[in-house]
XYZ file of C-alpha atoms in Angstrom:
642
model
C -7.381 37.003 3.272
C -9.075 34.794 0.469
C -9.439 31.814 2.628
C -11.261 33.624 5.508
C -14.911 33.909 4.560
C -14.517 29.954 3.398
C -13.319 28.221 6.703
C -16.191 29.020 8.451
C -18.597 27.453 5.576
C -16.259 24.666 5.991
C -17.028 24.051 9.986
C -18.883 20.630 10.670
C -17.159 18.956 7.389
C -15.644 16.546 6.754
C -12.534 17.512 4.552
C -10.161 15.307 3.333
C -6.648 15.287 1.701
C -6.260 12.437 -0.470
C -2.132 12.571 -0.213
C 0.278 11.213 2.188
C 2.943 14.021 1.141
C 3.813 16.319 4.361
C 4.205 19.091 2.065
C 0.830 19.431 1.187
C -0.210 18.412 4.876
C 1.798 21.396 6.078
C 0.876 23.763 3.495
C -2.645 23.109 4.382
C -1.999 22.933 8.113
C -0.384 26.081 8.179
C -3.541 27.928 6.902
C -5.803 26.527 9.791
C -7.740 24.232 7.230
C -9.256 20.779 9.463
C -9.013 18.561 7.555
C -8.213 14.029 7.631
C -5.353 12.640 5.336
C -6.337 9.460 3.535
C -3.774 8.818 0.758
C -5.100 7.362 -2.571
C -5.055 3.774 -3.952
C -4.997 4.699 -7.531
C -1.975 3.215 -9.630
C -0.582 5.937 -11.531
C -0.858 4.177 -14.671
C -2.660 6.454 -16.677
C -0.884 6.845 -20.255
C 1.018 9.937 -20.745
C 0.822 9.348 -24.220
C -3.257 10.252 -24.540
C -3.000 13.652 -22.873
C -1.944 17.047 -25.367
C 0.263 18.524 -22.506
C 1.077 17.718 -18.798
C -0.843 19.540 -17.234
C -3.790 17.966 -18.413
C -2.229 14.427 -17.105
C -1.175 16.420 -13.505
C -4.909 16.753 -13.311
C -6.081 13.988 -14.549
C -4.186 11.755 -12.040
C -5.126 14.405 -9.205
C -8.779 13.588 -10.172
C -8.475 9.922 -9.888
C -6.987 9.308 -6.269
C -9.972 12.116 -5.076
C -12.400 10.174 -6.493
C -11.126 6.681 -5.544
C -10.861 7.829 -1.572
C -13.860 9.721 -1.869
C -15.867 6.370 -3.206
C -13.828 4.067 -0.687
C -14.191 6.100 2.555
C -17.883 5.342 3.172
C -17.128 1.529 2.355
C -13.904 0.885 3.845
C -13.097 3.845 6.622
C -16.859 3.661 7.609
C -17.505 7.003 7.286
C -18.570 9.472 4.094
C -16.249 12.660 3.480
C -17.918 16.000 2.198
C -14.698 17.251 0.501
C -11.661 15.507 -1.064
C -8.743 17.279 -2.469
C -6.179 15.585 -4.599
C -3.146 16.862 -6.092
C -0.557 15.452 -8.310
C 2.783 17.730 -9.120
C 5.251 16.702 -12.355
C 8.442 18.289 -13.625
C 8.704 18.729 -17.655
C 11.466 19.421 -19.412
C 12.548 18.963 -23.235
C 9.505 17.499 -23.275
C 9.043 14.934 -21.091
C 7.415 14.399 -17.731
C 9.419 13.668 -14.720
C 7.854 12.329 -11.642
C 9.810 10.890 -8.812
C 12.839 9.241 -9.433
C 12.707 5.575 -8.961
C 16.550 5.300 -7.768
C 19.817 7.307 -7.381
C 20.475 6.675 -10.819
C 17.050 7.781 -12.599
C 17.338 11.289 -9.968
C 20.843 11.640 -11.289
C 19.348 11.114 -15.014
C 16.452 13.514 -14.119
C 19.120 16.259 -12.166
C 21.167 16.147 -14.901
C 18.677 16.725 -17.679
C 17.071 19.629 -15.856
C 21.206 21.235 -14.976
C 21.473 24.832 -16.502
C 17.612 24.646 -17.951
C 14.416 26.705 -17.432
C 11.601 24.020 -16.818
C 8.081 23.975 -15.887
C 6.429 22.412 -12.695
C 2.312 21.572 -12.947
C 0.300 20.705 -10.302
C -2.856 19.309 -10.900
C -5.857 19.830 -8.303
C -9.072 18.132 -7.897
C -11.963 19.201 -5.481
C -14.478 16.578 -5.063
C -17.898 17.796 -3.761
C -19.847 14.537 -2.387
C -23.487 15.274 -1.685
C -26.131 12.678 -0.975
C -29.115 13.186 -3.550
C -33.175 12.956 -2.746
C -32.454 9.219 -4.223
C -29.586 8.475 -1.415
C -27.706 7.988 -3.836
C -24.454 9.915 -3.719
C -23.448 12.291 -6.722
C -20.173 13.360 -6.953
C -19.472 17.528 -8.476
C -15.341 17.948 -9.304
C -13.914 21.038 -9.571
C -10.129 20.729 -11.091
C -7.804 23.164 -12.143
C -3.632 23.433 -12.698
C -1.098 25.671 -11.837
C 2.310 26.284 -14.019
C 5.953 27.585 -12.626
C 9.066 28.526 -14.457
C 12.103 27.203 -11.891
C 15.296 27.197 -13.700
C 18.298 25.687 -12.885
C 21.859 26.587 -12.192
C 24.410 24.587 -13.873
C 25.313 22.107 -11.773
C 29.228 19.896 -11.299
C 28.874 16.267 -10.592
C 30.014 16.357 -7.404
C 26.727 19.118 -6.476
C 24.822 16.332 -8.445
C 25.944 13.275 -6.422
C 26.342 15.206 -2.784
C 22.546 16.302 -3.492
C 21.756 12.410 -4.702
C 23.270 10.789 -1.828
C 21.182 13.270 0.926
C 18.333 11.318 -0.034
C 16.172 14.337 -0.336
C 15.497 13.855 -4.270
C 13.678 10.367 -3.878
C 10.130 11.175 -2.856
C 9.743 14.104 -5.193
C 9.021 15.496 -8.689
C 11.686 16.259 -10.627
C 13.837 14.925 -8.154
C 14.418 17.945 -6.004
C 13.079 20.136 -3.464
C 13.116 23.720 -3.619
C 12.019 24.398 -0.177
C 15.022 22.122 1.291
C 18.615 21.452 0.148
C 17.181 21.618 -3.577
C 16.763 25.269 -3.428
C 20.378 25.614 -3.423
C 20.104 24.221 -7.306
C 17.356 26.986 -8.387
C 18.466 30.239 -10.237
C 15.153 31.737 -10.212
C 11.452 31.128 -9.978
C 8.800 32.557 -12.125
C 5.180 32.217 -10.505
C 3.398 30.310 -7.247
C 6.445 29.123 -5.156
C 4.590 26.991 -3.019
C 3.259 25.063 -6.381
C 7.043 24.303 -6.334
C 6.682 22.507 -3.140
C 3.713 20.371 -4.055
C 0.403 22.517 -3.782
C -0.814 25.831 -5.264
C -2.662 27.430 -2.087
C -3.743 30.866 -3.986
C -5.274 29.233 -6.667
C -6.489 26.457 -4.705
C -8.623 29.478 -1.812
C -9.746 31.293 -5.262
C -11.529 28.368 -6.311
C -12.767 27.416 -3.109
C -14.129 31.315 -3.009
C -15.744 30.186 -6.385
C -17.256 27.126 -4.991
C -18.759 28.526 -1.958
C -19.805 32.296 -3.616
C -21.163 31.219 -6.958
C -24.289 29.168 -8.472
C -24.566 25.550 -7.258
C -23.691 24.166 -10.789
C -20.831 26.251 -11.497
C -17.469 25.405 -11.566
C -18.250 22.271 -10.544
C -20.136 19.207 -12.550
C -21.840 16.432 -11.246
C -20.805 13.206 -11.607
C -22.392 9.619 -10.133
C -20.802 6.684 -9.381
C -22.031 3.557 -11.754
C -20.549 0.029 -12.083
C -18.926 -1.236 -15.706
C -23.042 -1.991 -16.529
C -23.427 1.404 -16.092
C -25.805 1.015 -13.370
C -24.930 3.332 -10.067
C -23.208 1.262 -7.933
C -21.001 1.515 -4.394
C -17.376 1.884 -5.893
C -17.246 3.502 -9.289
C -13.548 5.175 -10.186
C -13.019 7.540 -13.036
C -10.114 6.488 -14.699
C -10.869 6.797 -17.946
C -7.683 7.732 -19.434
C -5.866 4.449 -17.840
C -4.168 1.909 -19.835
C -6.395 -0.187 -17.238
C -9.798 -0.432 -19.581
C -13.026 -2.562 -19.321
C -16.008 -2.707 -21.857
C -17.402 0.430 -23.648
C -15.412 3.955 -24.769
C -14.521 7.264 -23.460
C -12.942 10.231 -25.451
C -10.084 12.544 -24.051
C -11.626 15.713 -23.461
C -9.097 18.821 -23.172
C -9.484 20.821 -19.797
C -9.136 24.120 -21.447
C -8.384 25.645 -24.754
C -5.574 27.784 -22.794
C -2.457 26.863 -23.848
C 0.665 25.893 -20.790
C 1.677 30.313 -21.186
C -1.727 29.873 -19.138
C -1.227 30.227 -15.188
C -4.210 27.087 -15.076
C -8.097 26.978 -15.129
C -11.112 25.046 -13.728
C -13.469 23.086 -15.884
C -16.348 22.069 -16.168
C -17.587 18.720 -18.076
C -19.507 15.431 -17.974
C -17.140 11.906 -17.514
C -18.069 8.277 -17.452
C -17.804 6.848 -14.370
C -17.010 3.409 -14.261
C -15.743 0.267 -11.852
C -13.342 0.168 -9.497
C -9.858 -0.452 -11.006
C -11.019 -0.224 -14.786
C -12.732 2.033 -17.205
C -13.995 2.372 -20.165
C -11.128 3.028 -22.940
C -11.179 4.000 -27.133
C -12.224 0.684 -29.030
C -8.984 0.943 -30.285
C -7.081 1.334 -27.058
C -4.139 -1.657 -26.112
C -5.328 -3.925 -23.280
C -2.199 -2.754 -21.300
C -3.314 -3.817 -17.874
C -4.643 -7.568 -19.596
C -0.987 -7.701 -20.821
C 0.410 -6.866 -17.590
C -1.068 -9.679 -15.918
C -0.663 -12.438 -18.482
C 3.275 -11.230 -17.786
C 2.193 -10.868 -13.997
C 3.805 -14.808 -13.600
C 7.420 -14.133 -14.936
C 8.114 -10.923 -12.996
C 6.848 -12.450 -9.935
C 9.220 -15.770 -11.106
C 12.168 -13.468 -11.724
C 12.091 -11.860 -7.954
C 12.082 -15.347 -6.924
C 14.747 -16.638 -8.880
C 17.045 -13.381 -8.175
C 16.789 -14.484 -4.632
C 16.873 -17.804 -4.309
C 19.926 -17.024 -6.512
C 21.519 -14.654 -4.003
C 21.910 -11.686 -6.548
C 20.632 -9.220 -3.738
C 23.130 -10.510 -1.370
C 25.965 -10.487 -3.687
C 25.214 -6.856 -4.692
C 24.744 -5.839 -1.129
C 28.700 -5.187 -0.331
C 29.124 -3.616 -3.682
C 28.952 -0.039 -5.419
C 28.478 -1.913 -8.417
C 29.563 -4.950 -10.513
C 29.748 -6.540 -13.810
C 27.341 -9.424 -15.331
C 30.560 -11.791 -15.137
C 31.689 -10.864 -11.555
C 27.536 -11.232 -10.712
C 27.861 -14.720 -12.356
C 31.035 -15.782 -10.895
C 29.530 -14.929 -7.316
C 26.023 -17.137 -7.619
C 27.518 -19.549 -9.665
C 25.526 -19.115 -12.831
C 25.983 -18.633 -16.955
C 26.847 -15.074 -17.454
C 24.292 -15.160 -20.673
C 21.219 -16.707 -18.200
C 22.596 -14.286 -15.576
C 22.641 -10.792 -17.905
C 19.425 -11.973 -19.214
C 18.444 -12.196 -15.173
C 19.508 -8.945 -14.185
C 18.302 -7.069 -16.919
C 14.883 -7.921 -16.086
C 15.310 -7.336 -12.566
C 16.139 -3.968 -13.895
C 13.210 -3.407 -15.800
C 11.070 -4.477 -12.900
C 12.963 -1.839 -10.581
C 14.658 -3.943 -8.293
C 18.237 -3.467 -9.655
C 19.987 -0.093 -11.267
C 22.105 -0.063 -14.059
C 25.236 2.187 -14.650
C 28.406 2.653 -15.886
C 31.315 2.790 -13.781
C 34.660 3.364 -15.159
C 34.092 2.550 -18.515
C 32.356 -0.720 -17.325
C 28.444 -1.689 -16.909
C 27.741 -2.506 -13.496
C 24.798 -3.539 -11.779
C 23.309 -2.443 -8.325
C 20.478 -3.141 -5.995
C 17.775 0.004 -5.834
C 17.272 0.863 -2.336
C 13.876 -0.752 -1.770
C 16.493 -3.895 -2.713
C 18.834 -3.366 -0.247
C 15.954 -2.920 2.634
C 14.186 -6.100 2.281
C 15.690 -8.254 -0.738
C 19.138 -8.847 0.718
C 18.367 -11.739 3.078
C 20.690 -10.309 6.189
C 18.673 -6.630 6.292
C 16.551 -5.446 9.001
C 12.930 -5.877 7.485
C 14.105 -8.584 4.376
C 11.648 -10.334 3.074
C 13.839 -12.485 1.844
C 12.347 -15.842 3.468
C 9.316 -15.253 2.591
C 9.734 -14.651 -1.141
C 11.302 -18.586 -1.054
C 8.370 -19.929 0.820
C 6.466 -18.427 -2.270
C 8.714 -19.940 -4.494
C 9.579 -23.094 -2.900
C 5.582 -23.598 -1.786
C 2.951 -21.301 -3.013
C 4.588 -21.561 -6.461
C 3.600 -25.402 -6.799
C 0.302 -24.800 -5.059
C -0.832 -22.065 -7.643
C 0.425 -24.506 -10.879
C -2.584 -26.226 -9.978
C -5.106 -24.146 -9.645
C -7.229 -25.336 -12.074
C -7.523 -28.102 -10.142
C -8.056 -26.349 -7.030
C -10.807 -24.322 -8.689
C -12.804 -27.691 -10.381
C -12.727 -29.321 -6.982
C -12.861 -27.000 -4.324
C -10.224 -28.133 -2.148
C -6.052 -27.800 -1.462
C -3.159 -28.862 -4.166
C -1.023 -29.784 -1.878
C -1.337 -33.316 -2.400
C -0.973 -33.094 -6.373
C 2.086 -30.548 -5.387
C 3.964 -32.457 -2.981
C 2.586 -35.854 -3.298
C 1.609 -35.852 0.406
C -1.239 -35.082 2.101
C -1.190 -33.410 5.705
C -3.314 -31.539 7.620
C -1.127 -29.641 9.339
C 2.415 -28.670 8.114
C 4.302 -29.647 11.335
C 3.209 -33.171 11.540
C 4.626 -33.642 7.979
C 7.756 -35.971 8.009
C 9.193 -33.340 5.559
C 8.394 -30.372 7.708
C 9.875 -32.210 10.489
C 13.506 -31.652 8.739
C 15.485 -28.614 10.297
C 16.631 -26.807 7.624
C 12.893 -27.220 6.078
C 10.872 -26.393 9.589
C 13.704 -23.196 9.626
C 12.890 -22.164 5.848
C 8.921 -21.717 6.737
C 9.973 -20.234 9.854
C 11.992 -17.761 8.173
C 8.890 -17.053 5.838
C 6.592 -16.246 9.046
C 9.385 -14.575 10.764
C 10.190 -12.191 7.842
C 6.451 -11.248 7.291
C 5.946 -10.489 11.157
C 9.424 -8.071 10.799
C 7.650 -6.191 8.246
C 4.086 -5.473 9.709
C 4.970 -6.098 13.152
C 5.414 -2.352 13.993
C 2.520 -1.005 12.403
C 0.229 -3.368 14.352
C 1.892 -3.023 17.852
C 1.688 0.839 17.040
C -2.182 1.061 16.043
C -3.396 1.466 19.576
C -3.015 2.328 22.613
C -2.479 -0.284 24.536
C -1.545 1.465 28.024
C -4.489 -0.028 29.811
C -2.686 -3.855 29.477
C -0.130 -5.018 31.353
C 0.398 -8.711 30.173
C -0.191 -9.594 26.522
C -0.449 -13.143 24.758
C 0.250 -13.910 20.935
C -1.430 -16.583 20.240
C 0.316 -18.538 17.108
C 2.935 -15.599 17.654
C 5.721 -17.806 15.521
C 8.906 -16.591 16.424
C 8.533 -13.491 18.522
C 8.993 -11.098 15.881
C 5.304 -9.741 16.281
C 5.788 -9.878 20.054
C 9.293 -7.902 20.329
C 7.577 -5.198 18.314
C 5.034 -5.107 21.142
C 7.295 -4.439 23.824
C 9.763 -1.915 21.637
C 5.651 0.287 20.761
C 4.781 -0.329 24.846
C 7.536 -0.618 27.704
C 5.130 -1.337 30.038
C 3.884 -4.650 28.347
C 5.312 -8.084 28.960
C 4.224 -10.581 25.982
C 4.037 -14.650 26.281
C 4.291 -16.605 22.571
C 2.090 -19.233 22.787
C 3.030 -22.098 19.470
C 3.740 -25.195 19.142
C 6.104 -27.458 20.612
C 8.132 -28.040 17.620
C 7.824 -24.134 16.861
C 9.028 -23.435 20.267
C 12.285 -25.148 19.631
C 13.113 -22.748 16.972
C 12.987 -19.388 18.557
C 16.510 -19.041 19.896
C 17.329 -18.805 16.154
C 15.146 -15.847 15.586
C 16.145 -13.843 18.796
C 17.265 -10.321 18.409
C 20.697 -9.093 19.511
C 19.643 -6.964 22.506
C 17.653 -9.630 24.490
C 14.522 -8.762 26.139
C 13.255 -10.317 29.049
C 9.543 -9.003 28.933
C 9.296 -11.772 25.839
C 8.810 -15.287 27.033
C 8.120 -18.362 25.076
C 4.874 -21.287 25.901
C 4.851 -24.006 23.951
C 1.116 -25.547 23.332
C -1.833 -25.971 20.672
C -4.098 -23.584 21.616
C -6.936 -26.028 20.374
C -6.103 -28.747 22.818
C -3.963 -26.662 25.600
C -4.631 -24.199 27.987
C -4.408 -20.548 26.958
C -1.685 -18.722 29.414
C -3.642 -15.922 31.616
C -3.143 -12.259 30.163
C -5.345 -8.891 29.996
C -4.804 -8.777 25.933
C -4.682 -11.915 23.526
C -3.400 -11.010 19.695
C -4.410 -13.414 17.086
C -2.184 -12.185 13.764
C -3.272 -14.017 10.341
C -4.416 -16.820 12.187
C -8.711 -16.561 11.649
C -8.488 -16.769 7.955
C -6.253 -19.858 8.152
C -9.098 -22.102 9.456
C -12.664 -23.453 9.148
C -15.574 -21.601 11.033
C -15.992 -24.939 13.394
C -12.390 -24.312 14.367
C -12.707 -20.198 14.783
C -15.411 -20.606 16.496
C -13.707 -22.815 18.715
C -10.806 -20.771 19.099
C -12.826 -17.694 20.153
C -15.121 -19.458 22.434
C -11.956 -20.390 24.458
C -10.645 -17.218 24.425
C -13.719 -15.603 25.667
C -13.641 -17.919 28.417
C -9.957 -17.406 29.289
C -10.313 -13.381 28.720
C -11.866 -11.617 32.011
C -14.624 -8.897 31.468
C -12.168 -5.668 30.405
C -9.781 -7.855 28.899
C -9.031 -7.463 25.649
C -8.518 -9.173 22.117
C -6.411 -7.629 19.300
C -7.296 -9.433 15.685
C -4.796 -8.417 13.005
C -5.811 -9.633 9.768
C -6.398 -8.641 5.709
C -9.404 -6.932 6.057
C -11.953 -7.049 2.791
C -13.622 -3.836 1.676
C -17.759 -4.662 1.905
C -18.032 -5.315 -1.848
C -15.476 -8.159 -1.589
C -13.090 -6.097 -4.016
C -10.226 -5.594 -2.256
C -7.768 -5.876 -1.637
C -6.695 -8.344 -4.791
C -3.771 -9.781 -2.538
C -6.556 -10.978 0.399
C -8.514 -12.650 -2.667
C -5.503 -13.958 -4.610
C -4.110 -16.067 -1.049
C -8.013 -17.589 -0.581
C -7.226 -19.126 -3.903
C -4.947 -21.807 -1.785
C -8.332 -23.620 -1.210
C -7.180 -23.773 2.637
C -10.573 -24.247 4.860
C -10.229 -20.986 6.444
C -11.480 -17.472 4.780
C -11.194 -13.606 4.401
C -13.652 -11.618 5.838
C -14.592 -7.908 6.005
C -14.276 -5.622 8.967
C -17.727 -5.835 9.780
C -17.742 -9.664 9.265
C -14.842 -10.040 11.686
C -16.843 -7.652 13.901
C -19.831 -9.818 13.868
C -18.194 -12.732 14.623
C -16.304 -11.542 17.583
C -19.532 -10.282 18.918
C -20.802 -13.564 19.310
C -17.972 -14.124 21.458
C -18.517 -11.483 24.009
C -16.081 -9.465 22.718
C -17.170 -5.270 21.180
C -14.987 -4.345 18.548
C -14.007 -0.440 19.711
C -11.479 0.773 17.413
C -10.457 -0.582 13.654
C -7.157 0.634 11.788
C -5.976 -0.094 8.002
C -2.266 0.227 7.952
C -1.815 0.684 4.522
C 0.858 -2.555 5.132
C 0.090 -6.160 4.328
C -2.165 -6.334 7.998
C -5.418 -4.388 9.401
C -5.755 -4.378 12.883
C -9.039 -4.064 15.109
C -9.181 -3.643 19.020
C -12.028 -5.829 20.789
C -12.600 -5.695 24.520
C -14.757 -8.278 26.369
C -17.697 -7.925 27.638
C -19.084 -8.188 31.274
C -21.436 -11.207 30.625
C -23.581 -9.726 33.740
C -24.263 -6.425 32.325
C -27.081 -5.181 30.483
C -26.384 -6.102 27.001
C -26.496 -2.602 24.777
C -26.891 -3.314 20.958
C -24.998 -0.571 18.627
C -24.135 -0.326 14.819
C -20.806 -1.279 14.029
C -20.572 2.938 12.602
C -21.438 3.815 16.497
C -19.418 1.339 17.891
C -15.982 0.833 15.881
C -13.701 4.040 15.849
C -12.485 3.979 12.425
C -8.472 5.088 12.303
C -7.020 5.781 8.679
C -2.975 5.259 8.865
């Protein structure tokens, strides 16, 4: 078998597939490779318009989320892979480039274009090689290639179409089908790899690991070193440089191959600039696309709020569909304002439009329907209006926020208070309830993948400090039946949390009222402090975790749940954006947070990034009377990649 003789050159690596799809994951499981799955950061917004033929943008984009977790890894995750493999599948037809449909409607367009046709599936593949040179620095040798299959399709009735739709299998996947699942039922016949089909061409991919492995150091793969937009080497350099996204200087297109797509695929070999880490250099004459998108970044951001604070979501939710008028009629608005309304929330994906019996009808997408419509689940719904009806006003000064150093909420509100809940206007019910809501809908949405990072069987008794609502702390007890959890808030937030209870009630959740500045901390083996550090000054964290260390017992433990910052204080943008409040507190780093709890007795021993809005690291505290031993943060903090 091809793949033999290279697993064992492979032992002792570090081998990493930069892809959450469990295709891939299996294909590669199934073959005995060892290997970590990171998935990839990089926006897909390179511009399909630059490349000669899709297969060249397949591995383009392939290249670009290898490269971007093989330059984050050693920053963010702690640790430096040896191999990264990336992978990026599309659907043509007629043409165009499908990649996965955005809603039932755009799978139904793509289904329908691709009914009775012969069409071609690429996959792209990149192989990044990341070697440490005599210098320390680290150089980076890529080996890409693409694969091509002929699928064609039967012709299919729209009741096939819409049974297939509604299984939900076509959402997360090229083309909108997939052949190893219900989709095969829609295939005729297959001409080539089958499994390239599925996501990932494993023959092609063990022939060019043969290569790799069996063949001169320099060949098939080329060198290439990260540098910053000076063009000095520098820590988190991203080739991208056939994004709309550009910076300063130029790159030209280069073609992978001179084969044309009758070609099963090839791997290449050339030199790219390598520049910073979200844009690259771009033709002279190439559109600032990613400038535009931000100067536009305020009205799509302005329309979500509007289309809720509207109700739109909620007046689509008991719908299959309805007209601009009936839309209007239900949230009480102009039907001109309101089509104008809708048909941006369609271009920003959060509404489809079709026709239905000879009418136009709108409909929420189904990221809409899970957390825009204000009664679901996981809605987000509350929090979107505390943007609008607070963070909004905030940011329209930020000029002002920026010259002086300090919070707008004075110039926003006329008011100045230093804390929200002594405010004579947060004192109001239905205003108290609204920021409530915010917090309580945020929690909802993280809550599981915090209470789920860990294993937390060693605790019994577990206290959320600033836990708001319970939402954090119900998640808790659902991810760990043997934990009971006290919230510990304030008095005012305390009379709330009947509002917010679920509908099967849990008696391992109890509620303390306090301020756990001037009150005393209730006894428990774990304490959880979620987005509470970066809310406040040094003097008052410090304060905070010098009377936790004191309530926590040696063994005890302290789970801090936060944005973590990457160690070049680039991401993420969203951590960076909410510091722009001007509140007193701050965002830290991993390895800032972990410094700072050490000076509280407490030893950070595992770390996780969720890929959701919240890190999470695990801290236990120390035994004051033993020998102090003094470790690395890399030899002390298990780093855990969701």
């Amino acid at each position: 078998m091809v793949l033999n003789p290279v697993i064992s050159k492979l032992s002792g690596k570090l081998v990493v597939l930069a892809s959450a799809s469990p295709r891939r994951l299996e294909i590669l499981t199934n073959i005995g490779l060892r290997f970590e799955v990171v998935p990839s950061w990089f926006k897909e917004t390179l511009d399909k318009t630059l490349f000669k033929s899709p297969h060249e943008y397949a591995v383009e984009t392939a290249k670009q989320k290898a490269l971007e977790v093989a330059q984050r890894m050693p920053f963010k995750h702690l640790k430096a892979p040896d191999i990264v493999i990336g992978a990026d599948t599309v659907v043509t037809v007629d043409g165009l480039i499908l990649e996965k449909p955005a809603d039932k409607q755009d799978a139904y367009r793509m289904l329908s274009r691709l009914s009775g046709k012969e069409h071609s599936v690429f996959t792209g593949v990149a192989i990044v090689l990341c070697e440490e040179s005599e210098g320390g620095d680290t150089e980076y040798k890529v080996v890409d290639f693409y694969e091509e299959t002929k699928v064609k399709f039967a012709d299919l009735s729209e009741e096939m179409l819409w049974e297939y739709i509604n299984s939900g299998e076509p959402m997360d996947k090229a083309g909108g089908y997939g052949i190893q699942a219900l989709g095969g039922m829609l295939v005729e016949y297959v001409k080539g790899d089958f499994l390239n089909v599925v996501g990932f061409p494993l023959n092609h991919f063990c022939k060019q690991l043969g290569m790799i492995y069996n063949s001169p150091p320099e060949s098939p793969a080329h060198k290439m070193k990260r540098e910053d937009s000076t063009g000095h080497e520098g820590p988190w350099a991203l080739v991208n440089s056939l994004s709309k996204c550009t910076e300063n200087g130029e790159a030209k297109h280069q073609s992978t191959s001179n084969l044309n797509n009758s070609d099963s695929g090839c791997g290449s070999v050339r030199e790219q600039n390598v520049v910073g880490p979200e844009c690259a250099k771009f033709n002279n004459e190439g559109f600032p696309h990613h400038i535009v998108d931000l100067l536009d970044g305020f009205k799509a951001s302005k329309t979500l709020f509007t289309a809720s604070k509207l109700g739109v979501f909620d007046a689509l939710s008991d719908s299959e569909g309805l007209t601009v008028e009936e839309v209007a009629d239900r949230i009480k608005a102009s039907v001109l304002g309101t089509e104008r309304l809708l048909d941006a929330a369609v271009s920003l994906g959060l509404l489809c439009r079709l026709r239905l019996e000879n009418n136009t009808v709108f409909r929420n997408t189904d990221q809409a329907s899970r957390f825009l419509v204000s009664d679901s689940p996981l809605s987000l719904h509350g929090y979107i209006l505390h943007c609008n009806d607070l963070v909004w006003p905030l940011f329209t000064h930020l000029e002002s926020a920026v010259r002086e150093g300090t919070n707008q909420y004075e110039r926003a509100f006329g008011k100045k208070t230093e804390n929200l809940f002594q405010d004579g206007y947060f004192k109001k019910d239905d205003v108290k309830m609204r920021f409530m809501n915010a917090m309580h809908s945020i929690a909802k949405v993280t809550g599981r993948d915090v209470a789920t990072a860990f294993d937390l069987s060693g605790f019994k008794t577990v206290c959320d400090v600033g836990g708001c609502t319970g939402a954090m702390a119900y998640e808790f007890t659902k991810a760990h039946p043997g934990l009971s959890v006290i919230v510990f808030d304030l008095p005012p937030v305390i009379e709330m949390t009947s509002h917010f209870q679920p509908k099967e009630q849990d008696d391992r959740v109890s509620f303390i009222a306090g301020d756990f500045f001037k009150d005393d901390l209730p006894k428990a083996d774990l304490y959880i402090l979620a987005r509470i550090l970066h809310d406040w000054s040094d003097d008052k964290v410090h304060e905070l975790l010098s009377k936790l260390s004191k309530a926590c017992t040696p063994g005890g433990g302290l789970l801090v749940s936060e944005i973590f910052l990457d160690e070049e204080r680039s991401r993420p943008s969203r951590a960076l954006l909410q510091a722009l409040s001007m509140t007193e507190g701050r965002q830290r780093s991993a390895a800032q947070y972990s410094d700072l709890l050490k000076e509280h007795g407490f030893t950070p021993v595992q770390t996780q990034y969720t890929d959701n809005l919240l890190d999470v690291m695990l801290c236990i505290k120390e035994d004051p009377n033993a020998e102090p031993m003094p470790v690395t943060p890399s030899e002390s903090v298990e780093t855990v990649i969701a």
